[in-house]
Amino acid sequence: MTERVAIVGAGLAGSLLGCYLARRGLSVDLYERRPDPRVGQPERGRSINLAISERGLDALRRIGLVDSVMADALPMKGRMIHPVAGPLDFQQYSASGDRAINSISRGTLNNALLDAAAAAPGVSVHFEHRLAELDSCTGSMVFETPGGKVKVSADVVLGADGAGSAVREQLLAEGAVGESVDFLDYGYKELSIPAVNADFALDPGALHIWPRGTSMMIALPNPDRSFTCTLFWPAGDFDALSNAASIEAHFRTHYPDLLPLAPTLVDDYLHNPVGVLGTVHTQPWQAHGRTALIGDAAHAIVPFYGQGANCAFEDVVELDRCLADTGGSWARALPLYEHRRRENTEAIAAMALDNFVEMRDKVTSPVFRLGKRIEHTLERLLPGRYVSRYELVSFSTTPYAEVQQRVHRQHQFLAAAVLLGAGVLGAAARIARSGARR
Ligand code: FAD
């Protein structure tokens, strides 16, 4: 008999997972609490565009979805830094200058993945089904639907229901997993820059950053030639601006070039919600070899490396590989998937937190910019032997934990080279001085 797999959450990871499992000939029920997002309006202030890079592309490529799913994406080859005053500063992402991360709206990406999942043989999608109860041992579940409670069961239950996962909550209540959540004391709010005369108001080939030390704003381009901005600010500070005058005064002082480009700024600011950010640590990710967590449900991270969705897609690829390596035995595949992924998700969680400091603060420093130039020069001089952390994270599928170790070794090598260089220069200066005395 074919095993029935239930995936809770038809977001990014859940929809892609449905496509992968369908290729294994499994019978999949995909349960989503929202109505079908392909036929409704997106929630206000939650349109968020994502940067999809090599890891995400690789996961889509493996099942032939990359062209259809990424059709609307816009490549961004570097960061455009907006200082409070003075010229813009473009910093390319790769040494060659031609590698790009790709801006795509979460809604567009989710809808394309849902289309692919719904069309896959053996996949049934059930919208307006909110998981309310789960017995992780038997696979029995209760969903709240507009028509009342529905009881179903499955051989395998996969929780792809995001950072606030109901599956994780049920596993916690059963004592099957432990959890810790490190909330960042920063929140985020979405603002928008519309097209001007049917054209982009800013360079669409860059991810725009307004680094302001304790706060930061970014903007990513959309196919309709608008930009979606995300303002990151200490969570309590958003309330300090409560009327048009104070909002405009704040932006005139700290983001002066944004004001003329954002005619709906005050309305966006007053009405768009403040989102919370944090890192979720769960241990273990699976129970009884039949219930498991994937993507943000297992390990949500802060968004500053643009890797949460990319990492969730890599989880899907690894789970599929584990099923292949265990001959389709869920009882063996689920612990193996956790074993292979855990150190990598912990590594990207730490790198994402580090990158926040880099984006909101360091990118404006002359020392940082010099460091980036030296790094790109080394990459060109030692191709494949010296590769920056950004390149390894965004333009390769090198496991995140290996990236961390390799970058650590590279930095040790650089520090030793600098010390050696200083030593050689010091010795040369001493010889020159003693020669001059003679
Ligand atoms: P989600 O996409 O959150 O999907 C979970 C799904 O489960 C949803 O559809 C939800 O409705 C459903 N669900 C929830 N509860 C239930 C329930 N009880 N029953 C049934 N269904 C349920 N990542 C990147 O790779 N690049 C970026 O540039 C990037 N930028 C980001 C910017 C911001 C501001 C934020 C907040 C995140 C960003 N991320 C980025 C992270 C990315 O959005 C997440 O990592 C990704 O969405 C995780 O996918 P997921 O499928 O695990 O969870």
XYZ file of C-alpha atoms and ligand atoms in Angstrom:
491
model
C 0.000 0.000 0.000
C 1.275 3.534 -0.836
C 2.289 5.517 2.230
C 0.195 8.637 2.847
C 2.285 11.671 3.708
C 0.748 14.792 5.242
C 2.616 18.076 4.831
C 1.351 20.808 7.159
C 1.927 24.234 5.567
C 1.866 24.960 1.832
C 4.370 27.816 2.071
C 7.748 27.739 0.336
C 9.200 24.570 1.867
C 5.891 22.660 2.016
C 4.976 23.259 -1.631
C 8.452 22.343 -2.890
C 8.487 19.259 -0.661
C 5.146 18.202 -2.162
C 6.743 18.339 -5.636
C 9.771 16.293 -4.536
C 7.716 13.606 -2.765
C 5.321 13.305 -5.705
C 8.313 12.332 -7.856
C 8.885 9.423 -5.473
C 5.381 8.193 -6.254
C 4.116 9.046 -2.771
C 0.591 10.100 -2.018
C 0.763 13.599 -0.467
C -1.836 15.744 1.305
C -0.746 19.354 1.619
C -2.685 21.235 4.333
C -2.612 25.046 4.415
C -4.374 27.273 6.943
C -4.842 30.195 4.491
C -7.317 30.325 1.604
C -5.715 29.713 -1.795
C -3.278 32.678 -2.135
C -3.440 32.408 -5.936
C -6.986 33.792 -5.930
C -6.783 36.499 -3.255
C -4.996 39.722 -2.387
C -1.745 39.467 -0.374
C -1.906 40.606 3.252
C -1.054 44.291 3.680
C 2.614 44.898 4.515
C 3.512 41.230 4.134
C 4.521 41.150 0.484
C 8.248 40.810 1.291
C 10.497 40.067 -1.593
C 13.145 37.464 -1.131
C 16.634 37.064 -2.510
C 16.947 33.593 -3.973
C 20.514 32.494 -4.602
C 22.348 29.374 -5.728
C 21.044 26.996 -3.023
C 17.435 27.819 -3.828
C 18.079 27.718 -7.570
C 19.806 24.343 -7.235
C 16.774 22.867 -5.442
C 14.452 24.161 -8.182
C 16.795 23.089 -10.983
C 16.918 19.490 -9.744
C 13.233 19.051 -10.493
C 13.073 21.203 -13.596
C 11.240 24.117 -11.957
C 13.853 26.847 -12.068
C 12.750 28.499 -15.313
C 9.031 28.566 -14.567
C 9.334 29.498 -10.900
C 12.031 32.155 -11.342
C 10.604 33.664 -14.552
C 9.781 36.976 -12.813
C 12.945 37.262 -10.719
C 15.273 40.241 -11.092
C 19.052 39.774 -10.737
C 20.932 41.994 -8.258
C 24.720 41.980 -8.750
C 25.682 43.980 -5.676
C 24.709 46.281 -2.857
C 24.006 49.955 -3.471
C 24.814 51.853 -0.305
C 22.831 55.026 0.373
C 24.685 57.253 2.852
C 22.837 60.087 4.634
C 24.780 62.525 2.443
C 27.159 62.065 -0.476
C 27.241 59.760 -3.496
C 25.827 56.239 -3.696
C 28.399 53.433 -3.414
C 27.951 50.212 -5.440
C 29.683 47.146 -3.957
C 29.592 44.113 -6.250
C 28.828 40.751 -4.630
C 31.325 38.609 -6.529
C 34.941 39.081 -7.522
C 33.975 38.744 -11.197
C 31.117 41.217 -10.766
C 28.726 39.106 -12.824
C 27.142 36.895 -10.172
C 23.747 37.921 -8.883
C 21.197 37.078 -6.242
C 17.587 37.195 -7.463
C 14.755 39.344 -6.171
C 11.351 37.664 -6.260
C 8.194 38.359 -4.296
C 7.334 35.737 -1.722
C 3.794 35.597 -3.134
C 4.958 35.000 -6.707
C 7.384 32.312 -5.576
C 4.802 30.605 -3.352
C 2.123 30.685 -6.040
C 4.446 29.184 -8.653
C 5.440 26.394 -6.260
C 1.793 25.780 -5.362
C 0.936 25.516 -9.057
C 3.694 22.923 -9.470
C 2.617 20.965 -6.361
C -1.076 21.021 -7.281
C -0.227 19.735 -10.774
C 2.018 16.926 -9.474
C 0.497 13.424 -9.585
C -0.562 12.177 -6.156
C -0.653 15.613 -4.455
C -3.910 17.019 -3.007
C -3.895 20.555 -1.609
C -6.377 21.434 1.153
C -6.691 25.186 1.822
C -8.314 26.686 4.923
C -7.122 23.739 6.988
C -5.396 24.928 10.162
C -3.700 22.198 12.160
C -5.133 22.287 15.676
C -4.174 18.876 17.130
C -1.612 16.207 16.343
C -0.643 12.876 17.848
C 2.913 12.459 16.562
C 2.961 8.774 17.515
C -0.103 7.718 15.509
C -0.117 10.457 12.846
C -3.676 11.469 13.698
C -4.496 15.169 13.183
C -7.387 17.581 13.684
C -7.763 20.557 11.329
C -9.994 23.561 11.804
C -11.792 24.383 8.561
C -14.631 26.803 7.657
C -16.970 23.788 7.801
C -15.818 22.717 11.304
C -13.207 20.326 12.665
C -11.871 17.591 10.398
C -10.035 14.520 11.699
C -7.513 12.789 9.411
C -4.469 10.582 9.770
C -1.299 9.923 7.825
C 1.636 7.508 7.925
C 4.095 10.404 7.971
C 3.541 14.026 9.118
C 5.944 16.757 7.993
C 5.646 20.171 9.653
C 6.469 22.859 7.064
C 4.331 25.409 8.863
C 6.864 28.172 9.418
C 8.493 29.919 12.360
C 5.371 29.745 14.564
C 4.844 26.058 13.699
C 1.771 24.356 15.139
C 3.410 20.966 14.533
C 6.393 22.057 16.662
C 3.995 23.312 19.331
C 2.241 19.920 19.430
C 5.572 18.076 19.613
C 6.607 20.378 22.462
C 3.359 19.724 24.316
C 3.992 15.975 23.982
C 7.523 16.444 25.322
C 8.894 14.966 22.084
C 11.094 17.996 21.288
C 12.710 20.924 23.093
C 12.801 24.478 21.773
C 14.478 27.794 22.402
C 13.667 31.000 20.558
C 16.103 33.938 20.568
C 14.036 36.962 19.640
C 15.988 39.823 18.125
C 15.097 43.138 19.740
C 14.535 44.450 16.215
C 11.296 44.470 14.250
C 10.628 45.240 10.600
C 8.090 47.212 8.615
C 7.444 47.263 4.900
C 7.408 50.511 2.876
C 7.213 50.999 -0.874
C 8.756 52.992 -3.699
C 6.490 53.039 -6.762
C 7.659 53.247 -10.374
C 8.327 56.775 -11.653
C 7.120 57.449 -15.213
C 6.761 53.679 -15.695
C 10.429 53.174 -14.797
C 12.400 52.112 -11.729
C 13.109 54.969 -9.322
C 16.422 53.314 -8.361
C 18.899 50.981 -10.078
C 17.055 47.615 -10.327
C 20.332 45.696 -10.622
C 21.224 46.192 -6.948
C 19.939 45.461 -3.469
C 19.712 48.933 -1.925
C 20.848 49.459 1.645
C 20.524 52.481 3.899
C 22.858 51.512 6.781
C 22.299 53.709 9.801
C 24.148 52.015 12.660
C 21.321 51.073 14.994
C 18.783 50.832 12.169
C 18.797 49.863 8.523
C 16.538 49.862 5.500
C 16.821 47.700 2.393
C 14.935 47.800 -0.922
C 14.543 45.072 -3.555
C 13.127 45.587 -7.069
C 9.823 44.155 -8.355
C 8.829 43.307 -11.948
C 6.221 46.139 -11.916
C 9.199 48.532 -11.502
C 8.405 49.334 -7.901
C 10.678 48.544 -4.949
C 9.653 46.945 -1.673
C 11.577 48.441 1.235
C 12.025 46.811 4.628
C 12.902 49.032 7.564
C 14.656 47.246 10.446
C 14.545 49.115 13.725
C 14.679 48.338 17.457
C 11.136 47.037 17.959
C 10.071 49.612 20.584
C 11.225 52.569 18.452
C 8.554 52.186 15.748
C 5.917 53.650 18.095
C 7.934 56.825 18.584
C 6.685 58.062 15.196
C 2.914 58.322 15.331
C 1.880 61.081 12.931
C 2.734 62.417 9.479
C 4.914 65.262 10.773
C 7.135 63.060 12.964
C 7.450 60.358 10.266
C 8.438 62.842 7.582
C 10.852 64.650 9.902
C 12.537 61.353 10.814
C 12.915 60.232 7.230
C 14.093 63.705 6.111
C 16.920 63.488 8.666
C 17.927 59.825 8.304
C 16.741 58.732 4.825
C 16.625 62.022 2.883
C 16.775 60.457 -0.594
C 13.821 58.150 0.169
C 11.285 60.908 0.916
C 10.716 62.122 -2.676
C 10.535 58.505 -3.914
C 7.965 57.221 -1.416
C 4.670 59.119 -1.769
C 2.817 56.576 0.394
C 5.448 56.590 3.142
C 3.222 57.981 5.903
C 0.324 55.674 5.067
C 2.648 52.637 4.791
C 4.348 53.522 8.054
C 1.119 54.046 9.992
C -0.754 51.020 8.638
C 1.759 48.301 7.873
C 2.391 45.901 10.751
C 5.698 45.479 12.595
C 7.061 41.946 12.085
C 9.127 40.116 14.695
C 12.495 38.488 14.024
C 14.266 35.666 15.793
C 16.188 32.418 15.654
C 14.412 29.161 16.479
C 16.422 26.225 17.833
C 14.590 22.878 18.075
C 15.963 19.533 19.198
C 15.300 16.950 17.898
C 13.477 17.760 14.654
C 11.709 14.419 14.445
C 9.758 12.014 16.623
C 9.030 8.290 16.320
C 10.521 8.183 12.797
C 7.188 9.416 11.381
C 6.781 13.096 12.309
C 9.357 15.780 11.485
C 9.922 19.507 11.054
C 11.381 21.217 7.996
C 12.350 24.789 7.009
C 11.494 27.619 9.413
C 9.405 25.245 11.539
C 12.646 23.501 12.574
C 15.149 26.371 12.469
C 13.882 29.864 11.579
C 16.715 32.377 11.272
C 17.004 36.154 10.985
C 16.809 37.372 7.358
C 20.122 39.244 7.055
C 21.925 36.768 4.806
C 18.862 36.268 2.598
C 19.095 32.530 3.269
C 15.969 31.367 5.185
C 14.092 30.156 2.109
C 17.284 28.999 0.390
C 18.093 26.940 3.471
C 14.534 25.551 3.667
C 14.847 24.450 0.013
C 18.163 22.729 0.839
C 16.356 20.862 3.660
C 13.934 19.520 1.046
C 16.778 18.339 -1.200
C 18.518 16.659 1.749
C 15.356 14.932 2.993
C 14.761 13.613 -0.508
C 18.387 12.410 -0.670
C 18.008 10.661 2.709
C 14.915 8.854 1.431
C 16.946 7.715 -1.575
C 19.865 6.627 0.651
C 17.609 4.611 2.981
C 15.530 2.905 0.318
C 12.499 5.025 1.242
C 12.483 4.119 4.950
C 11.072 7.145 6.797
C 12.141 5.694 10.140
C 15.774 5.854 8.990
C 15.544 8.841 6.650
C 14.183 11.335 9.205
C 16.988 10.959 11.807
C 19.553 10.924 8.980
C 18.119 14.153 7.527
C 18.407 15.823 10.924
C 21.936 14.488 11.412
C 23.103 15.836 8.032
C 21.355 19.224 8.236
C 21.654 20.329 11.867
C 25.225 21.665 11.901
C 24.571 23.472 8.628
C 21.435 25.220 9.835
C 23.224 26.214 13.051
C 26.065 27.658 10.963
C 23.784 29.800 8.772
C 21.841 30.971 11.843
C 25.100 32.343 13.292
C 26.271 33.827 9.964
C 22.890 35.551 9.463
C 23.221 37.291 12.836
C 26.809 38.376 11.981
C 25.643 39.777 8.661
C 23.180 42.103 10.387
C 26.085 43.995 11.968
C 27.868 44.060 8.594
C 24.830 45.415 6.726
C 23.618 48.020 9.168
C 27.029 49.301 10.243
C 30.235 48.037 8.663
C 29.398 48.530 4.957
C 29.998 52.279 5.279
C 33.425 51.970 6.895
C 36.507 52.627 4.709
C 38.263 49.696 6.425
C 35.407 47.365 5.461
C 35.449 48.589 1.860
C 39.238 48.137 1.660
C 38.851 44.637 3.135
C 36.279 43.755 0.446
C 38.604 45.014 -2.305
C 41.503 42.955 -0.915
C 39.211 39.925 -0.682
C 38.072 40.273 -4.305
C 41.713 40.710 -5.422
C 42.694 37.525 -3.571
C 39.769 35.708 -5.184
C 41.030 36.740 -8.609
C 44.677 35.885 -7.793
C 43.868 32.544 -6.133
C 40.803 31.331 -8.023
C 39.020 28.508 -6.189
C 41.540 28.683 -3.329
C 40.468 31.936 -1.715
C 36.695 32.394 -1.873
C 34.842 34.981 0.218
C 32.153 33.996 2.692
C 29.514 35.845 0.696
C 30.406 33.915 -2.473
C 30.413 30.572 -0.660
C 27.056 31.242 1.011
C 25.256 32.825 -1.931
C 26.880 31.419 -5.055
C 27.715 27.836 -4.078
C 26.076 24.851 -2.422
C 29.057 24.212 -0.130
C 27.449 23.090 3.154
C 27.081 26.097 5.493
C 29.170 24.479 8.260
C 32.018 23.907 5.784
C 31.728 27.542 4.697
C 32.217 28.644 8.299
C 35.264 26.386 8.778
C 36.818 27.346 5.460
C 36.378 31.081 6.043
C 37.948 30.676 9.486
C 41.002 28.976 7.888
C 41.226 31.669 5.199
C 41.181 34.407 7.825
C 43.918 32.634 9.795
C 45.974 32.387 6.601
C 45.438 36.089 5.869
C 46.384 37.123 9.403
C 49.551 34.992 9.166
C 50.365 36.516 5.749
C 49.888 40.029 7.114
C 52.136 39.244 10.116
C 54.731 37.663 7.824
C 54.556 40.659 5.484
C 54.955 43.044 8.410
C 57.913 40.970 9.653
C 59.603 41.012 6.221
C 59.014 44.753 5.862
C 60.362 45.347 9.409
C 63.480 43.280 8.662
C 63.982 45.090 5.341
C 63.671 48.452 7.098
C 66.221 47.382 9.766
C 68.678 46.235 7.060
C 68.163 49.491 5.148
C 68.742 51.547 8.333
C 71.896 49.612 9.299
C 73.187 49.951 5.669
C 72.588 53.704 5.800
C 74.527 53.989 9.111
C 77.532 52.157 7.650
P 6.692 29.744 5.476
O 7.088 30.323 4.176
O 6.419 30.677 6.625
O 5.417 28.826 5.229
C 4.684 28.264 6.293
C 3.286 27.957 5.799
O 2.582 27.208 6.788
C 2.457 29.200 5.526
O 1.854 29.103 4.255
C 1.434 29.214 6.648
O 0.227 29.852 6.301
C 1.269 27.722 6.921
N 0.796 27.409 8.287
C 1.186 27.982 9.444
N 0.545 27.427 10.475
C -0.277 26.482 9.976
C -1.209 25.574 10.564
N -1.431 25.545 11.887
N -1.878 24.730 9.752
C -1.671 24.756 8.401
N -0.814 25.602 7.795
C -0.123 26.460 8.571
N 14.765 34.023 2.879
C 15.580 33.998 1.800
O 16.008 32.907 1.364
N 15.958 35.155 1.169
C 15.542 36.378 1.609
O 15.914 37.413 1.024
C 14.679 36.437 2.750
N 14.238 37.633 3.213
C 13.388 37.658 4.286
C 12.952 38.909 4.761
C 12.124 38.961 5.873
C 11.697 40.307 6.400
C 11.708 37.759 6.509
C 10.819 37.782 7.719
C 12.145 36.519 6.043
C 12.983 36.463 4.931
N 13.458 35.242 4.445
C 14.301 35.202 3.367
C 13.114 33.964 5.125
C 12.005 33.211 4.412
O 10.855 34.009 4.289
C 11.677 31.960 5.226
O 12.843 31.306 5.605
C 10.826 31.013 4.389
O 9.585 31.614 4.106
C 10.628 29.695 5.133
O 9.761 28.869 4.401
P 8.810 27.846 5.158
O 8.044 27.157 4.109
O 9.606 27.053 6.130
O 7.832 28.744 6.030
